[in-house]
Coordinates of N, CA, C and O in Angstrom, one line a residue:
X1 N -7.1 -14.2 -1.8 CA -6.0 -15.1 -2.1 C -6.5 -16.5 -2.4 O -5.9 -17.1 -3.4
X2 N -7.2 -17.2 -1.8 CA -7.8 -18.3 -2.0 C -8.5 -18.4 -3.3 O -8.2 -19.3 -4.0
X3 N -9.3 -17.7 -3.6 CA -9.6 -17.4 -5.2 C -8.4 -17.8 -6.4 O -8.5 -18.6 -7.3
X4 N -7.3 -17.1 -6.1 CA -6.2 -17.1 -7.2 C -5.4 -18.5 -6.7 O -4.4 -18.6 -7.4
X5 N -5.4 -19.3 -5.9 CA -5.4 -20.6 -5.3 C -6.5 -21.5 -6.1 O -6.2 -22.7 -6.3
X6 N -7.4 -21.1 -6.4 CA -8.0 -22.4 -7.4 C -8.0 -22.0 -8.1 O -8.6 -22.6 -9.0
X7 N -7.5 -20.7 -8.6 CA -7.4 -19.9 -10.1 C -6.8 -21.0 -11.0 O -7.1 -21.6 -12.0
X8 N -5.4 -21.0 -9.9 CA -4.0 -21.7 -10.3 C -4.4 -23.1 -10.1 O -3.4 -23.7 -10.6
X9 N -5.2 -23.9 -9.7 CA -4.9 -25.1 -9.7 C -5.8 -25.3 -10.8 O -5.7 -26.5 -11.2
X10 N -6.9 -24.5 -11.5 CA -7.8 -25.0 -12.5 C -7.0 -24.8 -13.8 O -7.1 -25.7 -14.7
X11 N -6.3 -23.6 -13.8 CA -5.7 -23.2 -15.3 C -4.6 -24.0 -15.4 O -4.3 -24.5 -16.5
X12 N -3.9 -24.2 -14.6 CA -2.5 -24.9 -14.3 C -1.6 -24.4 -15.2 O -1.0 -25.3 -15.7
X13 N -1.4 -23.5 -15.7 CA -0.4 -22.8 -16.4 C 0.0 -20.8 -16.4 O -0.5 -19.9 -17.1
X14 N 1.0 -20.8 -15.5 CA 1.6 -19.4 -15.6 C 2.6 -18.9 -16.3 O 3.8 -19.3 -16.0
X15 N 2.4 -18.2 -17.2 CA 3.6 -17.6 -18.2 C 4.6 -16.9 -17.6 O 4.5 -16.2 -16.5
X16 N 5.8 -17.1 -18.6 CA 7.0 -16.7 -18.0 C 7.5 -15.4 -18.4 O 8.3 -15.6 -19.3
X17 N 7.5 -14.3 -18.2 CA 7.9 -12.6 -18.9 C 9.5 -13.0 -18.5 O 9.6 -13.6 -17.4
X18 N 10.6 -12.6 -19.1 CA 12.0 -12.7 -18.7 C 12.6 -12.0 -19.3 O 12.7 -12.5 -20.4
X19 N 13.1 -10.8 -19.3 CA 13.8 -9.8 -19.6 C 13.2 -8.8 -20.8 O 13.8 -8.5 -21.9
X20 N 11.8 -8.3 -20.4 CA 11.4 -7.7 -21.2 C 11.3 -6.7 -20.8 O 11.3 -6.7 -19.6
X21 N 11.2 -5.3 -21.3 CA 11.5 -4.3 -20.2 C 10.3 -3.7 -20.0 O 9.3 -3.9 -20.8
X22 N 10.1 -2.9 -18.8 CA 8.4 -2.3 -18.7 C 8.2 -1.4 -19.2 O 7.4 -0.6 -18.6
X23 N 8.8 -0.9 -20.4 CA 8.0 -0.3 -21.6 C 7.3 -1.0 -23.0 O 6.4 -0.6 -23.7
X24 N 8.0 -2.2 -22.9 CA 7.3 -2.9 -23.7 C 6.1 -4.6 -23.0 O 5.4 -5.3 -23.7
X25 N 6.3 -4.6 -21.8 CA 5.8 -5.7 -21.2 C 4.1 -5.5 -21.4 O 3.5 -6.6 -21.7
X26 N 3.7 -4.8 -21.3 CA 2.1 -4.8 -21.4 C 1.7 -5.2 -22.9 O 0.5 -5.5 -23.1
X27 N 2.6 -5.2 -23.9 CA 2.0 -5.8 -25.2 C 2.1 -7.1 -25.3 O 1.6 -7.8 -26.2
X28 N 3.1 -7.7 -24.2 CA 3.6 -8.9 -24.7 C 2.4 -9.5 -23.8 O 1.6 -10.0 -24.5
X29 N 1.9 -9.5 -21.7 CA 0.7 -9.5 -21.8 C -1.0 -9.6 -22.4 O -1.8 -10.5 -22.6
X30 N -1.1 -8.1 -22.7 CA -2.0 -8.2 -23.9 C -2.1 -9.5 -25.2 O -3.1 -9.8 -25.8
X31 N -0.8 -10.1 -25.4 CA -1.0 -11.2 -26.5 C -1.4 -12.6 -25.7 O -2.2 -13.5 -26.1
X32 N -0.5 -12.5 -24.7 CA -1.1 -13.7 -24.1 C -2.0 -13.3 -23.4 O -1.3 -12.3 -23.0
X33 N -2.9 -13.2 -22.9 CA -4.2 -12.7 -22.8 C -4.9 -13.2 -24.1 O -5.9 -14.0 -24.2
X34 N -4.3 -12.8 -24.9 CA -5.7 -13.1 -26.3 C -5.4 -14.6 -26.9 O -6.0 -15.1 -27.8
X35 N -4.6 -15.1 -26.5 CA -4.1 -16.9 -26.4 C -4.7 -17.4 -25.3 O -4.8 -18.6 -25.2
X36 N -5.2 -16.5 -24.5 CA -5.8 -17.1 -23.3 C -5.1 -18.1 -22.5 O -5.2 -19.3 -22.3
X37 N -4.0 -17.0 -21.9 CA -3.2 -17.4 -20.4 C -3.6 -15.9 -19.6 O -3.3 -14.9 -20.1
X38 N -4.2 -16.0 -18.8 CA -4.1 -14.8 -18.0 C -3.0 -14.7 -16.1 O -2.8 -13.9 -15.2
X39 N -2.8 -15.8 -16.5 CA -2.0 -15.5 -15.3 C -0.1 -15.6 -15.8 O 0.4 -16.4 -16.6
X40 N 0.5 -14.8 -15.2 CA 1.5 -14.4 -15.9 C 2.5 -13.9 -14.7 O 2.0 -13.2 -13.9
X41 N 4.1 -14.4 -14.7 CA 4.6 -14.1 -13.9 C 5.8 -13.2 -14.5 O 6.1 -13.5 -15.7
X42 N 6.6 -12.1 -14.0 CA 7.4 -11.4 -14.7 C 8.6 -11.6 -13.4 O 8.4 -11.6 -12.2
X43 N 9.7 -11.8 -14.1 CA 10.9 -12.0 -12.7 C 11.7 -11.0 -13.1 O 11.9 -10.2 -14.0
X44 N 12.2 -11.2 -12.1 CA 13.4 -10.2 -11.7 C 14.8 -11.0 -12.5 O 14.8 -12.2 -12.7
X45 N 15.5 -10.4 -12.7 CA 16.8 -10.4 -13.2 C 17.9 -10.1 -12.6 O 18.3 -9.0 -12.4
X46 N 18.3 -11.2 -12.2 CA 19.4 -11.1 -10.2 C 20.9 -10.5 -11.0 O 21.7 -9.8 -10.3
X47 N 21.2 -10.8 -12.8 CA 22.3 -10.0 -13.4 C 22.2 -8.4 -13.0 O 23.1 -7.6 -12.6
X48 N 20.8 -8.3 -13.2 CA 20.5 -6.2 -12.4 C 20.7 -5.8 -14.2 O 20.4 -4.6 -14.5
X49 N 20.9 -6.4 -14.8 CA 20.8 -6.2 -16.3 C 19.5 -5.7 -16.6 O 19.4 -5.3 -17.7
X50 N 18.8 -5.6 -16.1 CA 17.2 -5.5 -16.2 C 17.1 -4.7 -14.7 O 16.6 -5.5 -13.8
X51 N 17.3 -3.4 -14.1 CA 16.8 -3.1 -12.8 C 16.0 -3.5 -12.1 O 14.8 -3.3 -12.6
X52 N 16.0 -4.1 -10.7 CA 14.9 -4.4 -10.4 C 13.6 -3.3 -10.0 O 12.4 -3.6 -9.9
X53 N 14.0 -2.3 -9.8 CA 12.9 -1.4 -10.1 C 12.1 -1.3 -11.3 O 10.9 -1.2 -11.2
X54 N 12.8 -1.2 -12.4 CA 12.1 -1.6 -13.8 C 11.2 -3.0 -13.5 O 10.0 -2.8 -13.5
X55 N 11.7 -4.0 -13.3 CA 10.8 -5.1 -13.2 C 9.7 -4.7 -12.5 O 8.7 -4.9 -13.1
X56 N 9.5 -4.0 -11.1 CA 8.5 -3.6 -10.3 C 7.5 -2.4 -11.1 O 6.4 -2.0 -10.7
X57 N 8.2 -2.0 -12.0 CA 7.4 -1.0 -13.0 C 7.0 -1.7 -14.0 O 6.4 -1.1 -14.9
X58 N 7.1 -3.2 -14.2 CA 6.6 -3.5 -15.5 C 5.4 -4.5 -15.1 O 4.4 -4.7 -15.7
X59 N 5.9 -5.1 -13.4 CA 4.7 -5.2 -12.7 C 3.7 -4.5 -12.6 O 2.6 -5.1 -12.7
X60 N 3.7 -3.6 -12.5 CA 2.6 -2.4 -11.9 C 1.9 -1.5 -13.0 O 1.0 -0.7 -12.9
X61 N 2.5 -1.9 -13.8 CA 1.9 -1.1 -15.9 C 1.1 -1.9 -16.5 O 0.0 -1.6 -17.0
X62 N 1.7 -3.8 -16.2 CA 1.0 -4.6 -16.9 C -0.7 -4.9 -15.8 O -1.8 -5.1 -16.2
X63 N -0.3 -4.8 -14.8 CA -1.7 -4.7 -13.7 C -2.1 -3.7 -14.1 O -2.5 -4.2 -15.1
X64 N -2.3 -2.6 -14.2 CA -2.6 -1.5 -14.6 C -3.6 -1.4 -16.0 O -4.6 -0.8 -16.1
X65 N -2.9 -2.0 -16.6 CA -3.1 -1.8 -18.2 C -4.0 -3.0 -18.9 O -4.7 -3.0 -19.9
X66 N -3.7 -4.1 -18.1 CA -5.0 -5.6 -18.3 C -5.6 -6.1 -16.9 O -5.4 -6.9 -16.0
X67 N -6.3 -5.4 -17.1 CA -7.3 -5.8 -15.2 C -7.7 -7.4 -15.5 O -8.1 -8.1 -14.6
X68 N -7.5 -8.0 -16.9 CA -8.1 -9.4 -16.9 C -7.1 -9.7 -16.5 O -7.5 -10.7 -16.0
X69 N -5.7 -9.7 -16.3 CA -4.6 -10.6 -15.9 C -4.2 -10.4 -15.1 O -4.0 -9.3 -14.7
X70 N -3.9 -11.9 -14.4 CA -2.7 -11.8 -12.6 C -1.9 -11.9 -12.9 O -1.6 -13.0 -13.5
X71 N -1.0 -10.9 -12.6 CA 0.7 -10.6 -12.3 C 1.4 -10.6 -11.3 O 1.4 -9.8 -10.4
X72 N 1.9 -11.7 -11.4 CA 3.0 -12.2 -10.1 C 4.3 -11.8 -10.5 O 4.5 -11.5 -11.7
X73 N 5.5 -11.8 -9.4 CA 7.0 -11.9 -9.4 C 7.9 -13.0 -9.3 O 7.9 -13.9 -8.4
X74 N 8.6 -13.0 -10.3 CA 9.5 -14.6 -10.4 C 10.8 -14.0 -9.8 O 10.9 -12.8 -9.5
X75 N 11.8 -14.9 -9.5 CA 12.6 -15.4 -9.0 C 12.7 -13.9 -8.1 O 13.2 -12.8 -8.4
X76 N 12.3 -14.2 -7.4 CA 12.3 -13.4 -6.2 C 13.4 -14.0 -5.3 O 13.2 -15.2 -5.4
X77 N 14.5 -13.9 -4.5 CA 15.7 -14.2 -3.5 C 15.6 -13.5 -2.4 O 15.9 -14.1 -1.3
X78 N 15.2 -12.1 -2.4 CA 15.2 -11.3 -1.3 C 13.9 -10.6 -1.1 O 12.8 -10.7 -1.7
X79 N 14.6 -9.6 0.4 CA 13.0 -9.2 0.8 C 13.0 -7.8 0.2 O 12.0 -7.2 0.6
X80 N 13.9 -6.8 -0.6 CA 13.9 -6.3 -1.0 C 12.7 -6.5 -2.3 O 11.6 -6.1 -2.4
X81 N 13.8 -7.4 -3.4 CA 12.8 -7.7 -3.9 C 11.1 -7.8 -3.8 O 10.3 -7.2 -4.5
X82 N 10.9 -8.7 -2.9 CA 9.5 -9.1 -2.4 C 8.7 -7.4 -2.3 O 7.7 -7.3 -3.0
X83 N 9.2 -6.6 -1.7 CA 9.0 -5.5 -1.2 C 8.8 -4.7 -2.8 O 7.7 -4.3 -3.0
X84 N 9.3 -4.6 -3.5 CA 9.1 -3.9 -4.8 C 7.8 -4.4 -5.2 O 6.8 -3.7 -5.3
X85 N 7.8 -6.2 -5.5 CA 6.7 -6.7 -5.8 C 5.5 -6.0 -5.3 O 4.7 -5.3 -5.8
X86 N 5.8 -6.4 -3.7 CA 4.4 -6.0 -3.4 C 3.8 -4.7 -3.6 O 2.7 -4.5 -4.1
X87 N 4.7 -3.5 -3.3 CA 4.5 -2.4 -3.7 C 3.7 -2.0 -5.3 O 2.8 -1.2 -5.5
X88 N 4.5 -3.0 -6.3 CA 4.1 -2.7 -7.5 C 2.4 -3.6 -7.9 O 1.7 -3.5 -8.9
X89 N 2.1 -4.4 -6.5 CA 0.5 -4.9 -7.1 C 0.8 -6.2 -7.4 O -0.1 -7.0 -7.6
X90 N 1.9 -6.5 -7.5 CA 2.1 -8.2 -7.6 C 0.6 -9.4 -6.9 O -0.1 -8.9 -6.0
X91 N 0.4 -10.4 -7.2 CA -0.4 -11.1 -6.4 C 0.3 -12.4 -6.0 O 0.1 -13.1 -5.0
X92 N 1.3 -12.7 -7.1 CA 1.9 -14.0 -6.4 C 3.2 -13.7 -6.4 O 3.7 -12.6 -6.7
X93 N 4.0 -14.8 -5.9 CA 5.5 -14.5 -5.5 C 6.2 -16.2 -6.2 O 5.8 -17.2 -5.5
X94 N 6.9 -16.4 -7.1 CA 7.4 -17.0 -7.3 C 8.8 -17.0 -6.6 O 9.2 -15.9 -6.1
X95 N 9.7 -18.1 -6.5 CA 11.2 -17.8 -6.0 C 11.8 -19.5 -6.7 O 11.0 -20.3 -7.2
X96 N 13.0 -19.6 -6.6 CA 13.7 -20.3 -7.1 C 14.5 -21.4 -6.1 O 15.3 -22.3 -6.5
X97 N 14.2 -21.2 -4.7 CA 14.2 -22.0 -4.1 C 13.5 -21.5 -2.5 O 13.0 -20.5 -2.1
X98 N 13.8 -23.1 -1.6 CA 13.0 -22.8 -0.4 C 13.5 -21.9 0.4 O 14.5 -22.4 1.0
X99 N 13.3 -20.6 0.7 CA 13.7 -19.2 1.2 C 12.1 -19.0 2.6 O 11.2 -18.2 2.5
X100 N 12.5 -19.8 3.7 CA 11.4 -19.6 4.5 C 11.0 -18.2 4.7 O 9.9 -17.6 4.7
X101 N 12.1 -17.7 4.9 CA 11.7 -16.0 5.2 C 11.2 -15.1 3.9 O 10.7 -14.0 4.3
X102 N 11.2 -15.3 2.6 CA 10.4 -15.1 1.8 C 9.0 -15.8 1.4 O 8.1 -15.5 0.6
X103 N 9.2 -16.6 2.0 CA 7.7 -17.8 1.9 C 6.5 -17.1 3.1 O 5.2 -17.0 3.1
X104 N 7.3 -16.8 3.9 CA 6.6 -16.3 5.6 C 6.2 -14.7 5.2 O 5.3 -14.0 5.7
X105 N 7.0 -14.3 4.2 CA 6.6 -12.6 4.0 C 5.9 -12.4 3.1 O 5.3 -11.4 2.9
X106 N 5.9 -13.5 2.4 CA 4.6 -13.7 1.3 C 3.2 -13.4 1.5 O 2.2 -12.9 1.1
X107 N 3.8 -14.3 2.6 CA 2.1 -15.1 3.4 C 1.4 -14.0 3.9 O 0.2 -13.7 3.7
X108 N 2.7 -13.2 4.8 CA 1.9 -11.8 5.8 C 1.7 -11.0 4.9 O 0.8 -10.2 5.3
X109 N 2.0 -10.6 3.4 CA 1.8 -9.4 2.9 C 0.4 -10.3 2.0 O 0.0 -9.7 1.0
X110 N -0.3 -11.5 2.2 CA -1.4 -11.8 1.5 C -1.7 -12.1 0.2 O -2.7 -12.1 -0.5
X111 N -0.1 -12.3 0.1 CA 0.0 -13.3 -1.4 C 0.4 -14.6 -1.7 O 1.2 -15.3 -1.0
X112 N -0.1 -15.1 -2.8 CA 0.6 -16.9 -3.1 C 1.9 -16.7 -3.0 O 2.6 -15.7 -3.2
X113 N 2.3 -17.8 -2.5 CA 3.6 -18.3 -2.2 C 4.2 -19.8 -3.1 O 3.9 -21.0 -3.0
X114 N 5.1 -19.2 -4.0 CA 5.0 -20.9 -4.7 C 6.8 -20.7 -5.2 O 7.5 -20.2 -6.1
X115 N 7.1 -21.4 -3.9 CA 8.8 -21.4 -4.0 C 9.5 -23.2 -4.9 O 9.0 -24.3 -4.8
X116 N 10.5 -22.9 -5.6 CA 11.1 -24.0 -6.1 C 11.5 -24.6 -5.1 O 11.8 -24.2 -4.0
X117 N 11.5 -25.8 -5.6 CA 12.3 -27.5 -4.6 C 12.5 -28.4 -5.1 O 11.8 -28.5 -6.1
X118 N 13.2 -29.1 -4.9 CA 13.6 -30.3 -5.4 C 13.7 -31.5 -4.8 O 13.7 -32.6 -5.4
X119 N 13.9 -31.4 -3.8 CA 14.1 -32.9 -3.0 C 13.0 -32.7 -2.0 O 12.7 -31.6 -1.5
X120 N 12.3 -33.9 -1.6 CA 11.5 -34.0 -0.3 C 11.6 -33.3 0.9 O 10.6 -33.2 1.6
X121 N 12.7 -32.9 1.4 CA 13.1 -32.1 2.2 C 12.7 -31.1 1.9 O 11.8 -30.8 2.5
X122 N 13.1 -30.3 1.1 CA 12.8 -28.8 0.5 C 11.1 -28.7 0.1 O 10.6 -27.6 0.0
X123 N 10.5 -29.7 0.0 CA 9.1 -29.8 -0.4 C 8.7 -29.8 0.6 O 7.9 -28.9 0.6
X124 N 8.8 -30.4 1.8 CA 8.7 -30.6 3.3 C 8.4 -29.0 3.9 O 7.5 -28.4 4.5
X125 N 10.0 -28.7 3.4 CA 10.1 -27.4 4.8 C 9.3 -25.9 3.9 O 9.2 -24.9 4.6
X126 N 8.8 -25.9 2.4 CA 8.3 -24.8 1.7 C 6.7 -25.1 2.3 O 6.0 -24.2 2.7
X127 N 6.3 -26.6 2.2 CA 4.6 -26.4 3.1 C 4.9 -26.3 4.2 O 4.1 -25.4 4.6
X128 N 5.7 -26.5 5.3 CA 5.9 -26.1 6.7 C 5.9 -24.7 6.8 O 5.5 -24.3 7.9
X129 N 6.3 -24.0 5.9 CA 6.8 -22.2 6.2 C 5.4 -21.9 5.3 O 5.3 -20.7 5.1
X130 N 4.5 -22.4 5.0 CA 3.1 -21.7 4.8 C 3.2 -21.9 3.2 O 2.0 -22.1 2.8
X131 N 3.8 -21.9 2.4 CA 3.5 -22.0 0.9 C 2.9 -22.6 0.1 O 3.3 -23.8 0.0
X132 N 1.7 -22.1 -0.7 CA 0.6 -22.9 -1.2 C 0.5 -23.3 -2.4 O -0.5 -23.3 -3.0
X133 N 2.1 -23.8 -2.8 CA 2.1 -24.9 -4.3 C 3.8 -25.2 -4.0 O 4.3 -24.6 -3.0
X134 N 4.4 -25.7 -4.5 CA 5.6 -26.0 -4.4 C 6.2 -26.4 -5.8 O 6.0 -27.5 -6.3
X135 N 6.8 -25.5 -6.3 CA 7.1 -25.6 -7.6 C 8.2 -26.4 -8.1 O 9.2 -25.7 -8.2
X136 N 8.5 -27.8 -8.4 CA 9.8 -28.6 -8.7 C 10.6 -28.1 -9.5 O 10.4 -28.1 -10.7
X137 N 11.6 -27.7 -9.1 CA 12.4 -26.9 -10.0 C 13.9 -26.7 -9.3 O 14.0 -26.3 -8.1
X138 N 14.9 -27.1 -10.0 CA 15.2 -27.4 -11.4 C 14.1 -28.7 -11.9 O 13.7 -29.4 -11.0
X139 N 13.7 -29.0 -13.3 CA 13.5 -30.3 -13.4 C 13.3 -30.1 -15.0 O 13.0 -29.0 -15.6
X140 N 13.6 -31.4 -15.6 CA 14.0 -31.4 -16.5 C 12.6 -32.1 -17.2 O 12.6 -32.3 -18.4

């Protein structure tokens, strides 16, 4: 974990996968890969327009299929979610806001933790609950 911790603070840029389905996600991967982003986040889709099992299968195809790329989970809310992630090989856990009990189940299941915040408070209480980047977000 600490590895993909200065991964992320050297490359400083993780791509965003957002409603692609995991039949086609490993090509879109594969391109960024060859633009040279390898760290790459695929989220979930809280509409369910996109199953969240499907997202955990597009996790687990794209790890699968580019061993040079890390695949993390975006907007993560629940521990269900988290739980597919993990299951499907995820290495980080994005979320959309400060969710201690997803920040704390990150941590135990031995993945990056990088929840949205916005105000000092929220920035406060996501390093308090163990999370090792703090992503400002919304921000314009």
């Amino acid at each position: 974990m600490q590895n993909l911790v200065t991964e992320i603070k050297e490359k400083k840029l993780i791509a965003i996968i957002r409603g692609v389905r995991s039949e086609n996600v490993a090509k879109t991967v594969g391109a960024l890969l060859s633009g040279g982003i390898n760290l790459v986040e695929i989220t979930f889709d809280q509409t369910r327009k996109i199953p969240w099992e499907d997202t955990a299968k597009a996790i687990e195809l794209a790890s699968a299929e580019h061993k040079n790329a890390v695949i993390g989970a975006g907007t993560v809310i629940n521990l269900t979610q988290l739980e597919l992630a993990v299951k499907a090989g995820a290495k980080f856990i994005l979320a959309p806001d400060v969710n201690e009990e997803i920040i704390r189940a990150t941590k135990a299941a031995g993945l990056v933790s990088i929840p949205g915040a916005m105000t000092p408070s929220e920035c406060g209480a996501a390093t308090r609950a163990g999370a090792d980047f703090v992503k400002l977000f919304p921000a314009g």
